[in-house]
Short mmCIF file of C-alpha atoms in Angstrom, two decimals:
data_model
loop_
_atom_site.label_atom_id
_atom_site.label_comp_id
_atom_site.label_asym_id
_atom_site.label_seq_id
_atom_site.Cartn_x
_atom_site.Cartn_y
_atom_site.Cartn_z
CA MET A 101 -7.92 -21.51 24.71
CA LYS A 102 -5.68 -20.35 21.91
CA GLU A 103 -5.62 -16.69 20.98
CA ARG A 104 -7.18 -15.72 17.64
CA ILE A 105 -5.20 -14.23 14.77
CA THR A 106 -6.55 -12.98 11.46
CA VAL A 107 -4.54 -12.95 8.25
CA VAL A 108 -5.97 -10.41 5.83
CA LYS A 109 -4.97 -10.35 2.18
CA ILE A 110 -5.85 -7.23 0.23
CA GLY A 111 -5.62 -6.83 -3.50
CA GLY A 112 -3.22 -4.33 -4.97
CA ALA A 113 -6.17 -2.37 -6.37
CA PHE A 114 -6.73 -0.93 -2.89
CA LEU A 115 -3.33 0.75 -2.98
CA GLU A 116 -3.76 2.63 -6.26
CA ASN A 117 -4.41 6.05 -4.78
CA GLU A 118 -4.21 7.96 -1.49
CA SER A 119 -7.91 7.78 -0.82
CA GLU A 120 -8.16 4.00 -1.35
CA LEU A 121 -5.02 3.49 0.74
CA GLU A 122 -6.49 5.54 3.57
CA THR A 123 -9.82 3.68 3.47
CA ILE A 124 -8.33 0.19 3.45
CA SER A 125 -5.78 1.11 6.12
CA ARG A 126 -8.51 2.44 8.40
CA LYS A 127 -10.44 -0.80 8.14
CA PHE A 128 -7.38 -2.90 8.95
CA ALA A 129 -6.22 -0.59 11.76
CA SER A 130 -9.66 -0.72 13.39
CA MET A 131 -9.58 -4.52 13.72
CA GLN A 132 -9.22 -5.91 17.21
CA GLY A 133 -6.67 -8.47 18.29
CA LYS A 134 -3.66 -9.92 16.55
CA ARG A 135 -3.59 -9.62 12.78
CA ILE A 136 -1.31 -9.81 9.79
CA LEU A 137 -1.70 -7.99 6.49
CA VAL A 138 -0.59 -9.41 3.15
CA HIS A 139 -0.79 -7.19 0.09
CA GLY A 140 -0.49 -7.55 -3.64
CA GLY A 141 1.10 -4.98 -5.86
CA GLY A 142 -1.61 -4.13 -8.33
CA LYS A 143 -1.23 -2.32 -11.59
CA ARG A 144 1.69 -0.22 -10.46
CA ALA A 145 4.22 -2.98 -11.20
CA SER A 146 2.92 -3.24 -14.77
CA GLN A 147 2.93 0.55 -15.15
CA ILE A 148 6.51 0.81 -13.94
CA SER A 149 7.61 -2.12 -16.11
CA GLN A 150 6.02 -0.49 -19.13
CA ALA A 151 7.63 2.87 -18.35
CA LEU A 152 11.00 1.15 -18.06
CA GLY A 153 10.45 -0.54 -21.39
CA ILE A 154 10.23 -4.06 -20.00
CA GLU A 155 7.99 -6.17 -22.21
CA PRO A 156 5.52 -8.23 -20.19
CA LYS A 157 6.17 -11.91 -20.86
CA LEU A 158 3.17 -14.17 -20.68
CA ILE A 159 3.07 -17.88 -21.40
CA GLY A 160 -0.37 -19.48 -21.46
CA GLY A 161 -1.83 -16.38 -19.86
CA ARG A 162 0.61 -16.53 -16.94
CA ARG A 163 3.14 -13.86 -16.25
CA ILE A 164 6.81 -14.75 -16.33
CA THR A 165 9.07 -13.08 -13.79
CA ASP A 166 12.36 -12.48 -15.57
CA ARG A 167 15.26 -10.73 -13.83
CA LYS A 168 14.12 -7.22 -14.74
CA THR A 169 10.54 -7.93 -13.71
CA LEU A 170 11.77 -9.28 -10.38
CA GLU A 171 13.62 -6.02 -9.90
CA VAL A 172 10.43 -4.08 -10.58
CA VAL A 173 8.27 -6.13 -8.22
CA THR A 174 10.95 -5.90 -5.53
CA MET A 175 10.75 -2.12 -5.88
CA VAL A 176 6.99 -1.85 -6.17
CA TYR A 177 5.80 -4.51 -3.72
CA GLY A 178 8.66 -4.34 -1.21
CA GLY A 179 9.20 -0.60 -1.38
CA TRP A 180 6.35 1.49 -2.70
CA ALA A 181 3.30 -0.55 -1.65
CA ASN A 182 4.72 -1.92 1.58
CA LYS A 183 6.19 1.28 3.00
CA ASN A 184 3.20 3.41 2.07
CA LEU A 185 0.89 0.96 3.82
CA VAL A 186 3.12 0.84 6.89
CA GLY A 187 3.37 4.63 7.08
CA ARG A 188 -0.39 4.95 6.79
CA LEU A 189 -1.08 2.26 9.41
CA GLN A 190 1.37 3.93 11.79
CA SER A 191 -0.57 7.19 11.45
CA LEU A 192 -3.67 5.25 12.53
CA GLY A 193 -2.08 3.88 15.69
CA CYS A 194 -1.36 0.42 14.27
CA ASN A 195 2.26 -0.52 15.03
CA ALA A 196 2.95 -2.03 11.62
CA ILE A 197 6.23 -3.50 10.43
CA GLY A 198 6.77 -4.12 6.73
CA LEU A 199 8.25 -7.44 5.71
CA SER A 200 9.23 -9.61 2.82
CA GLY A 201 9.90 -13.30 3.23
CA ALA A 202 13.63 -12.55 3.30
CA ASP A 203 13.33 -10.33 6.37
CA ALA A 204 14.10 -12.29 9.54
CA ASP A 205 14.11 -15.34 7.24
CA LEU A 206 10.32 -15.38 7.53
CA ILE A 207 9.29 -17.18 4.35
CA ARG A 208 11.51 -19.52 2.40
CA ALA A 209 10.55 -20.65 -1.04
CA VAL A 210 11.99 -22.73 -3.84
CA ARG A 211 12.14 -21.46 -7.36
CA ARG A 212 9.36 -23.18 -9.26
CA PRO A 213 10.78 -26.18 -11.14
CA VAL A 214 10.80 -25.79 -14.90
CA LYS A 215 8.37 -28.22 -16.54
CA GLU A 216 6.48 -27.05 -19.61
CA VAL A 217 6.96 -23.44 -18.57
CA ASP A 218 9.85 -21.61 -16.91
CA TYR A 219 8.08 -19.04 -14.75
CA GLY A 220 11.37 -17.36 -13.95
CA TYR A 221 11.97 -15.98 -10.46
CA VAL A 222 8.75 -17.33 -9.00
CA GLY A 223 8.85 -19.06 -5.65
CA ASP A 224 6.70 -21.81 -4.20
CA VAL A 225 6.54 -21.47 -0.43
CA GLU A 226 8.57 -24.06 1.43
CA SER A 227 8.32 -22.88 5.03
CA VAL A 228 7.10 -20.05 7.25
CA ASN A 229 9.35 -19.27 10.19
CA VAL A 230 6.77 -19.26 12.99
CA ALA A 231 9.36 -18.63 15.71
CA SER A 232 10.53 -15.41 14.04
CA LEU A 233 6.98 -14.32 13.34
CA GLN A 234 6.06 -14.95 16.97
CA LEU A 235 8.91 -12.72 18.15
CA LEU A 236 7.40 -9.85 16.18
CA LEU A 237 3.81 -10.58 17.20
CA ARG A 238 4.73 -10.90 20.88
CA ALA A 239 6.53 -7.56 20.65
CA GLY A 240 3.16 -6.04 19.78
CA LEU A 241 4.04 -5.48 16.15
CA THR A 242 1.61 -5.97 13.27
CA PRO A 243 3.35 -7.66 10.32
CA VAL A 244 2.62 -6.31 6.84
CA PHE A 245 3.86 -8.72 4.19
CA CYS A 246 4.53 -8.06 0.56
CA ALA A 247 4.47 -11.10 -1.69
CA LEU A 248 8.22 -11.59 -1.98
CA THR A 249 10.00 -14.62 -0.58
CA HIS A 250 13.61 -15.84 -0.69
CA ASN A 251 15.43 -19.11 -1.16
CA GLY A 252 17.93 -18.64 1.65
CA LYS A 253 20.74 -18.43 -0.90
CA GLY A 254 20.43 -14.75 -1.70
CA GLN A 255 17.71 -15.03 -4.34
CA LEU A 256 14.46 -13.12 -3.89
CA LEU A 257 11.41 -14.74 -5.46
CA ASN A 258 8.04 -13.43 -6.59
CA THR A 259 5.23 -15.36 -4.90
CA ASN A 260 1.48 -15.17 -5.28
CA ALA A 261 0.08 -12.97 -2.49
CA ASP A 262 -2.97 -15.24 -1.99
CA THR A 263 -0.60 -18.16 -1.42
CA VAL A 264 1.58 -16.16 0.98
CA ALA A 265 -1.50 -15.33 3.05
CA ALA A 266 -2.70 -18.96 3.09
CA GLU A 267 0.73 -20.30 4.02
CA ILE A 268 1.11 -17.82 6.90
CA ALA A 269 -2.38 -18.69 8.18
CA LYS A 270 -1.65 -22.42 8.00
CA ALA A 271 1.72 -22.09 9.71
CA LEU A 272 0.20 -20.16 12.62
CA GLY A 273 -2.49 -22.80 13.16
CA GLY A 274 -0.43 -24.55 15.80
CA GLU A 275 -0.21 -21.46 17.98
CA TYR A 276 -3.42 -19.61 17.22
CA ARG A 277 -6.99 -20.04 16.09
CA THR A 278 -6.55 -18.59 12.63
CA SER A 279 -8.89 -16.78 10.25
CA LEU A 280 -8.02 -15.94 6.68
CA TYR A 281 -9.81 -13.11 4.88
CA TYR A 282 -9.36 -12.50 1.18
CA CYS A 283 -10.55 -8.95 0.53
CA PHE A 284 -11.06 -7.88 -3.05
CA ASP A 285 -13.25 -5.66 -5.19
CA LYS A 286 -16.25 -8.00 -5.35
CA LYS A 287 -18.73 -9.09 -2.74
CA GLY A 288 -17.54 -12.69 -2.89
CA VAL A 289 -17.32 -15.66 -5.23
CA LEU A 290 -19.89 -15.10 -7.97
CA ARG A 291 -22.08 -17.62 -9.79
CA ASP A 292 -22.31 -15.17 -12.65
CA LEU A 293 -19.49 -12.73 -13.29
CA ASN A 294 -21.99 -10.34 -14.89
CA ASP A 295 -24.12 -10.23 -11.78
CA PRO A 296 -22.23 -8.71 -8.84
CA ASN A 297 -24.99 -9.89 -6.53
CA SER A 298 -24.77 -13.56 -7.46
CA VAL A 299 -22.56 -14.23 -4.44
CA ILE A 300 -22.23 -17.82 -3.25
CA ALA A 301 -22.67 -17.30 0.49
CA HIS A 302 -21.46 -20.74 1.53
CA LEU A 303 -19.11 -22.77 -0.58
CA ASP A 304 -18.00 -26.22 0.43
CA GLN A 305 -15.43 -28.28 -1.38
CA ALA A 306 -17.93 -30.64 -3.05
CA THR A 307 -19.97 -27.74 -4.42
CA PHE A 308 -16.78 -26.03 -5.54
CA ARG A 309 -15.68 -29.10 -7.49
CA ASP A 310 -19.10 -29.34 -9.05
CA LEU A 311 -19.14 -25.67 -10.07
CA GLU A 312 -15.54 -25.89 -11.21
CA GLY A 313 -16.39 -28.88 -13.40
CA LYS A 314 -19.29 -27.00 -14.96
CA GLY A 315 -17.02 -24.01 -15.63
CA ILE A 316 -19.25 -21.76 -13.56
CA ILE A 317 -16.52 -20.25 -11.41
CA ALA A 318 -14.36 -17.65 -13.12
CA GLU A 319 -10.83 -18.66 -14.04
CA GLY A 320 -9.37 -15.78 -12.07
CA MET A 321 -10.91 -17.08 -8.84
CA MET A 322 -9.25 -20.48 -9.06
CA PRO A 323 -5.93 -19.75 -7.32
CA LYS A 324 -7.77 -17.97 -4.48
CA LEU A 325 -10.15 -20.89 -4.06
CA HIS A 326 -7.46 -23.55 -4.18
CA ASN A 327 -5.54 -21.58 -1.57
CA SER A 328 -8.70 -21.23 0.51
CA PHE A 329 -9.50 -24.93 0.62
CA GLY A 330 -5.83 -25.71 1.16
CA ALA A 331 -5.87 -23.39 4.18
CA LEU A 332 -8.95 -25.11 5.62
CA GLU A 333 -7.34 -28.50 5.09
CA GLY A 334 -4.22 -27.13 6.76
CA GLY A 335 -6.09 -26.26 9.94
CA VAL A 336 -7.20 -22.67 9.34
CA GLU A 337 -10.51 -22.29 11.17
CA GLU A 338 -12.24 -19.74 9.02
CA VAL A 339 -11.73 -18.63 5.43
CA CYS A 340 -13.83 -15.84 3.89
CA ILE A 341 -13.69 -14.14 0.49
CA GLY A 342 -15.36 -10.80 0.13
CA PRO A 343 -15.14 -7.03 0.31
CA PRO A 344 -12.83 -5.08 2.66
CA GLU A 345 -15.77 -4.81 5.06
CA LEU A 346 -14.89 -8.36 6.14
CA MET A 347 -12.34 -6.62 8.35
CA THR A 348 -14.91 -4.45 10.07
CA GLY A 349 -17.52 -7.17 10.40
CA ASN A 350 -20.13 -5.40 8.29
CA ALA A 351 -19.63 -7.03 4.92
CA GLY A 352 -23.27 -8.11 4.71
CA ILE A 353 -23.00 -10.73 2.04
CA PHE A 354 -19.72 -12.55 1.30
CA THR A 355 -18.43 -16.08 0.66
CA LYS A 356 -17.61 -18.31 3.60
CA LEU A 357 -15.80 -21.51 2.75
CA SER A 358 -15.97 -24.91 4.37
CA LEU A 359 -14.58 -28.35 3.65
CA MET B 170 30.03 -2.91 31.22
CA LYS B 171 27.73 -1.99 28.38
CA GLU B 172 27.64 -4.19 25.30
CA ARG B 173 29.15 -2.76 22.12
CA ILE B 174 27.12 -2.06 18.99
CA THR B 175 28.42 -0.88 15.64
CA VAL B 176 26.36 1.17 13.20
CA VAL B 177 27.75 0.80 9.68
CA LYS B 178 26.70 3.09 6.87
CA ILE B 179 27.53 1.97 3.36
CA GLY B 180 27.25 4.09 0.26
CA GLY B 181 24.82 3.09 -2.46
CA ALA B 182 27.77 2.53 -4.83
CA PHE B 183 28.34 -0.81 -3.10
CA LEU B 184 24.93 -2.05 -4.23
CA GLU B 185 25.31 -1.38 -7.94
CA ASN B 186 25.95 -4.96 -9.03
CA GLU B 187 25.79 -8.54 -7.74
CA SER B 188 29.50 -8.81 -7.15
CA GLU B 189 29.75 -5.58 -5.14
CA LEU B 190 26.64 -6.55 -3.18
CA GLU B 191 28.15 -9.94 -2.35
CA THR B 192 31.48 -8.43 -1.27
CA ILE B 193 30.00 -5.76 0.99
CA SER B 194 27.49 -8.20 2.47
CA ARG B 195 30.25 -10.68 3.32
CA LYS B 196 32.19 -8.03 5.17
CA PHE B 197 29.16 -6.97 7.19
CA ALA B 198 28.03 -10.55 7.86
CA SER B 199 31.48 -11.47 9.15
CA MET B 200 31.43 -8.78 11.85
CA GLN B 201 31.13 -9.98 15.41
CA GLY B 202 28.59 -8.73 17.93
CA LYS B 203 25.56 -6.51 17.57
CA ARG B 204 25.46 -4.31 14.52
CA ILE B 205 23.13 -2.25 12.38
CA LEU B 206 23.48 -1.52 8.68
CA VAL B 207 22.32 1.72 7.06
CA HIS B 208 22.47 2.01 3.30
CA GLY B 209 22.12 4.69 0.68
CA GLY B 210 20.50 4.14 -2.68
CA GLY B 211 23.18 5.11 -5.12
CA LYS B 212 22.74 5.83 -8.76
CA ARG B 213 19.83 3.46 -9.24
CA ALA B 214 17.30 6.04 -8.00
CA SER B 215 18.55 8.55 -10.57
CA GLN B 216 18.52 5.91 -13.30
CA ILE B 217 14.95 4.89 -12.51
CA SER B 218 13.85 8.52 -12.26
CA GLN B 219 15.39 9.25 -15.63
CA ALA B 220 13.76 6.18 -17.19
CA LEU B 221 10.40 7.29 -15.81
CA GLY B 222 10.92 10.75 -17.26
CA ILE B 223 11.18 12.51 -13.93
CA GLU B 224 13.40 15.55 -14.29
CA PRO B 225 15.91 15.84 -11.45
CA LYS B 226 15.29 19.08 -9.58
CA LEU B 227 18.30 20.69 -8.04
CA ILE B 228 18.41 23.97 -6.18
CA GLY B 229 21.85 25.27 -5.26
CA GLY B 230 23.31 21.86 -6.04
CA ARG B 231 20.91 20.11 -3.67
CA ARG B 232 18.38 17.58 -4.84
CA ILE B 233 14.70 18.31 -4.29
CA THR B 234 12.45 15.40 -3.39
CA ASP B 235 9.14 16.07 -5.10
CA ARG B 236 6.25 13.60 -4.87
CA LYS B 237 7.36 11.51 -7.83
CA THR B 238 10.95 11.42 -6.65
CA LEU B 239 9.78 10.29 -3.21
CA GLU B 240 7.91 7.47 -4.91
CA VAL B 241 11.09 6.44 -6.73
CA VAL B 242 13.28 6.51 -3.63
CA THR B 243 10.64 4.58 -1.70
CA MET B 244 10.82 1.92 -4.39
CA VAL B 245 14.57 1.91 -4.85
CA TYR B 246 15.81 2.37 -1.27
CA GLY B 247 12.99 0.60 0.57
CA GLY B 248 12.42 -2.14 -1.98
CA TRP B 249 15.25 -2.86 -4.37
CA ALA B 250 18.31 -1.96 -2.28
CA ASN B 251 16.94 -3.01 1.09
CA LYS B 252 15.47 -6.38 0.13
CA ASN B 253 18.44 -7.40 -2.01
CA LEU B 254 20.78 -6.64 0.89
CA VAL B 255 18.60 -8.54 3.34
CA GLY B 256 18.33 -11.55 1.04
CA ARG B 257 22.08 -11.61 0.56
CA LEU B 258 22.83 -11.23 4.29
CA GLN B 259 20.41 -14.06 5.07
CA SER B 260 22.32 -16.30 2.68
CA LEU B 261 25.45 -15.52 4.71
CA GLY B 262 23.91 -16.51 8.02
CA CYS B 263 23.18 -12.97 9.18
CA ASN B 264 19.58 -12.74 10.44
CA ALA B 265 18.84 -9.39 8.81
CA ILE B 266 15.55 -7.52 8.89
CA GLY B 267 14.97 -4.66 6.47
CA LEU B 268 13.51 -1.48 7.85
CA SER B 269 12.47 2.04 7.05
CA GLY B 270 11.84 4.59 9.77
CA ALA B 271 8.10 3.94 9.39
CA ASP B 272 8.44 0.27 10.30
CA ALA B 273 7.72 -0.28 13.99
CA ASP B 274 7.69 3.54 14.19
CA LEU B 275 11.48 3.41 14.40
CA ILE B 276 12.48 6.83 13.12
CA ARG B 277 10.26 9.88 13.17
CA ALA B 278 11.17 12.95 11.25
CA VAL B 279 9.71 16.35 10.47
CA ARG B 280 9.51 17.65 6.97
CA ARG B 281 12.28 20.19 6.59
CA PRO B 282 10.85 23.67 7.09
CA VAL B 283 10.78 25.82 3.98
CA LYS B 284 13.18 28.75 4.26
CA GLU B 285 15.02 29.84 1.11
CA VAL B 286 14.54 26.41 -0.40
CA ASP B 287 11.68 23.92 -0.28
CA TYR B 288 13.46 20.58 -0.29
CA GLY B 289 10.17 18.76 -0.71
CA TYR B 290 9.61 15.47 1.07
CA VAL B 291 12.84 15.57 3.02
CA GLY B 292 12.81 14.72 6.69
CA ASP B 293 15.00 15.90 9.55
CA VAL B 294 15.19 13.21 12.21
CA GLU B 295 13.20 13.98 15.32
CA SER B 296 13.49 10.75 17.32
CA VAL B 297 14.72 7.18 17.16
CA ASN B 298 12.51 4.66 18.95
CA VAL B 299 15.13 2.87 21.03
CA ALA B 300 12.57 0.61 22.74
CA SER B 301 11.36 -0.78 19.39
CA LEU B 302 14.89 -1.13 18.11
CA GLN B 303 15.87 -3.01 21.28
CA LEU B 304 13.02 -5.48 20.76
CA LEU B 305 14.49 -6.39 17.39
CA LEU B 306 18.10 -6.47 18.59
CA ARG B 307 17.23 -8.60 21.62
CA ALA B 308 15.41 -11.01 19.31
CA GLY B 309 18.76 -11.60 17.63
CA LEU B 310 17.84 -9.69 14.49
CA THR B 311 20.23 -7.45 12.59
CA PRO B 312 18.46 -4.26 11.45
CA VAL B 313 19.14 -3.04 7.92
CA PHE B 314 17.87 0.50 7.47
CA CYS B 315 17.15 2.33 4.27
CA ALA B 316 17.19 6.11 4.52
CA LEU B 317 13.45 6.65 4.66
CA THR B 318 11.70 8.06 7.71
CA HIS B 319 8.10 9.04 8.46
CA ASN B 320 6.32 11.84 10.23
CA GLY B 321 3.83 9.65 12.11
CA LYS B 322 1.00 11.15 10.05
CA GLY B 323 1.27 8.84 7.07
CA GLN B 324 3.94 10.74 5.21
CA LEU B 325 7.19 9.01 4.28
CA LEU B 326 10.22 11.29 4.08
CA ASN B 327 13.57 11.02 2.32
CA THR B 328 16.40 11.42 4.83
CA ASN B 329 20.15 11.53 4.36
CA ALA B 330 21.59 8.08 5.07
CA ASP B 331 24.64 9.49 6.87
CA THR B 332 22.29 11.35 9.20
CA VAL B 333 20.13 8.26 9.78
CA ALA B 334 23.24 6.31 10.80
CA ALA B 335 24.47 9.06 13.14
CA GLU B 336 21.04 9.46 14.76
CA ILE B 337 20.71 5.72 15.38
CA ALA B 338 24.21 5.56 16.87
CA LYS B 339 23.50 8.53 19.15
CA ALA B 340 20.15 7.16 20.28
CA LEU B 341 21.70 3.82 21.25
CA GLY B 342 24.41 5.51 23.34
CA GLY B 343 22.38 5.12 26.52
CA GLU B 344 22.19 1.36 26.18
CA TYR B 345 25.40 0.47 24.36
CA ARG B 346 28.95 1.54 23.72
CA THR B 347 28.46 2.66 20.15
CA SER B 348 30.75 2.82 17.15
CA LEU B 349 29.83 4.47 13.89
CA TYR B 350 31.59 3.49 10.66
CA TYR B 351 31.08 5.40 7.44
CA CYS B 352 32.22 3.11 4.63
CA PHE B 353 32.71 4.60 1.20
CA ASP B 354 34.85 4.31 -1.89
CA LYS B 355 37.85 6.22 -0.54
CA LYS B 356 40.38 5.39 2.13
CA GLY B 357 39.21 8.22 4.35
CA VAL B 358 38.97 12.00 4.50
CA LEU B 359 41.52 13.35 2.04
CA ARG B 360 43.69 16.47 2.24
CA ASP B 361 43.88 16.43 -1.54
CA LEU B 362 41.05 14.96 -3.58
CA ASN B 363 43.52 14.20 -6.37
CA ASP B 364 45.70 12.09 -4.08
CA PRO B 365 43.81 9.04 -2.78
CA ASN B 366 46.60 8.45 -0.30
CA SER B 367 46.38 11.87 1.38
CA VAL B 368 44.20 10.43 4.13
CA ILE B 369 43.91 12.40 7.34
CA ALA B 370 44.39 9.58 9.86
CA HIS B 371 43.22 11.53 12.90
CA LEU B 372 40.86 14.43 12.61
CA ASP B 373 39.79 16.41 15.64
CA GLN B 374 37.21 19.15 15.61
CA ALA B 375 39.70 22.02 15.84
CA THR B 376 41.70 20.69 12.90
CA PHE B 377 38.48 20.09 10.97
CA ARG B 378 37.38 23.72 11.49
CA ASP B 379 40.78 24.91 10.42
CA LEU B 380 40.80 22.77 7.26
CA GLU B 381 37.18 23.67 6.56
CA GLY B 382 38.03 27.36 6.84
CA LYS B 383 40.88 26.94 4.40
CA GLY B 384 38.62 25.08 1.97
CA ILE B 385 40.87 22.03 2.08
CA ILE B 386 38.13 19.49 2.77
CA ALA B 387 35.95 18.58 -0.19
CA GLU B 388 32.41 19.97 -0.21
CA GLY B 389 30.96 16.47 -0.54
CA MET B 390 32.53 15.39 2.75
CA MET B 391 30.88 18.12 4.79
CA PRO B 392 27.57 16.40 5.67
CA LYS B 393 29.44 13.22 6.68
CA LEU B 394 31.84 15.19 8.84
CA HIS B 395 29.17 17.30 10.50
CA ASN B 396 27.26 14.09 11.25
CA SER B 397 30.44 12.51 12.58
CA PHE B 398 31.26 15.27 15.04
CA GLY B 399 27.59 15.50 16.00
CA ALA B 400 27.68 11.79 16.81
CA LEU B 401 30.79 12.16 18.98
CA GLU B 402 29.19 15.10 20.79
CA GLY B 403 26.09 12.96 21.23
CA GLY B 404 27.99 10.25 23.07
CA VAL B 405 29.06 7.91 20.28
CA GLU B 406 32.40 6.44 21.38
CA GLU B 407 34.10 5.90 18.08
CA VAL B 408 33.55 7.36 14.62
CA CYS B 409 35.58 6.22 11.62
CA ILE B 410 35.40 7.13 7.94
CA GLY B 411 37.05 4.80 5.48
CA PRO B 412 36.82 1.81 3.16
CA PRO B 413 34.53 -1.21 3.74
CA GLU B 414 37.51 -2.94 5.35
CA LEU B 415 36.65 -0.92 8.48
CA MET B 416 34.13 -3.70 9.08
CA THR B 417 36.71 -6.46 8.96
CA GLY B 418 39.36 -4.58 10.93
CA ASN B 419 41.92 -4.55 8.15
CA ALA B 420 41.36 -1.13 6.64
CA GLY B 421 44.97 -0.15 7.13
CA ILE B 422 44.71 3.60 6.78
CA PHE B 423 41.43 5.42 7.45
CA THR B 424 40.16 8.52 9.25
CA LYS B 425 39.40 8.34 12.95
CA LEU B 426 37.58 11.33 14.37
CA SER B 427 37.78 12.86 17.82
CA LEU B 428 36.42 15.95 19.51
#
């Protein structure tokens, strides 16, 4: 029987202050078995951009990663968020190693083709280097990924952290029984954004399409859900969306997805 | 016979722009055999600090790393400099992996004790985890270290890059024949700062003490030289200070140190 591995994605909001960082790190460090952490960058990237006088560029509500913004996210995701998480996990006995997709050539991406919108230095994942990842996992290390990838030609690329987590989980499906946990600041996918308790406990693809068609699911949840179903289709055994307590097995209510 | 490994430290000045980054990366990538890169952060950390309105704190000419400054160096050294170097090296066929001392618990340090001066979040290296480093080296990876360490209790610490390089070289002495190259923007240790060609080709410890006593060696060279002789005393076979061409074996004139 294949060994289990859990890919946990945490939102950048959990890294905003020392106390949150400690809490989320404790939950992850306490997990048993092989696991991989993927983190977002949160508000800090916007704060730093603002302080540096970089105007946020949005087209159709979507952020554009120009050269200066890429520099900021490289600093904030790859440096500040990643190293603080690793340092904290190390203090909790978890032998973490911080990574971007460029490190050990772990995640290659292609710059998103320009159609209506030029998103700038944004990468769509092309491949996850399972052999390199296995070397680290077999050495007893716990990978901690920031959401930066590279194109193999010296260009770093900003990539959605939810997508990075899903792609890693899918790629490991051949070697492991994989679970994918999206941990965020809600209990799960909500029927009603104004009611934090309106969690959809089980969400299959047909229901999702129905709710999506009726406009019931919040816009902000869409990328996470598309990644989730994509992961299930790609062979990931289990995908859950919910609070950080997913990691410790005492989330109570959360959203479990199925095809 | 033990395998050879070369630890190369490059100054942050070589990371200032794309063209410099490309040139220095090519030299390192072209080196044969096992090697480790250690980089400084250069002016970018000061620029970012200034832009964020963080006042540089200097006591007796030495920079103090307060909490905000630590955050900036974590971003700039661990994120910006490290990931850009790794991405570039990957494009040149060098399987680089970017690391801080917190990653895989590679370098532990203790916060410098407060005597006359409180240097803030500055770490003096306590130990290099050779076993972890060997796992990466044996996997065919080329470690790229930024000059950040940790105390094992969740605290990142700013550590002199010259010292990080020397400590890594010393620690590997048991397993390898080690060389340590300090690459900077001069041809070597100069007798006369105003004459770039006044390179001291061979510098032994007695001569160094003599020149130091006479005030002939520039103040800024002292930490590098103390690290150099410390490395030789600690079993490092070869220590050279010179231009980046040390890496490609065509430096011409440079400074070679001996006890």
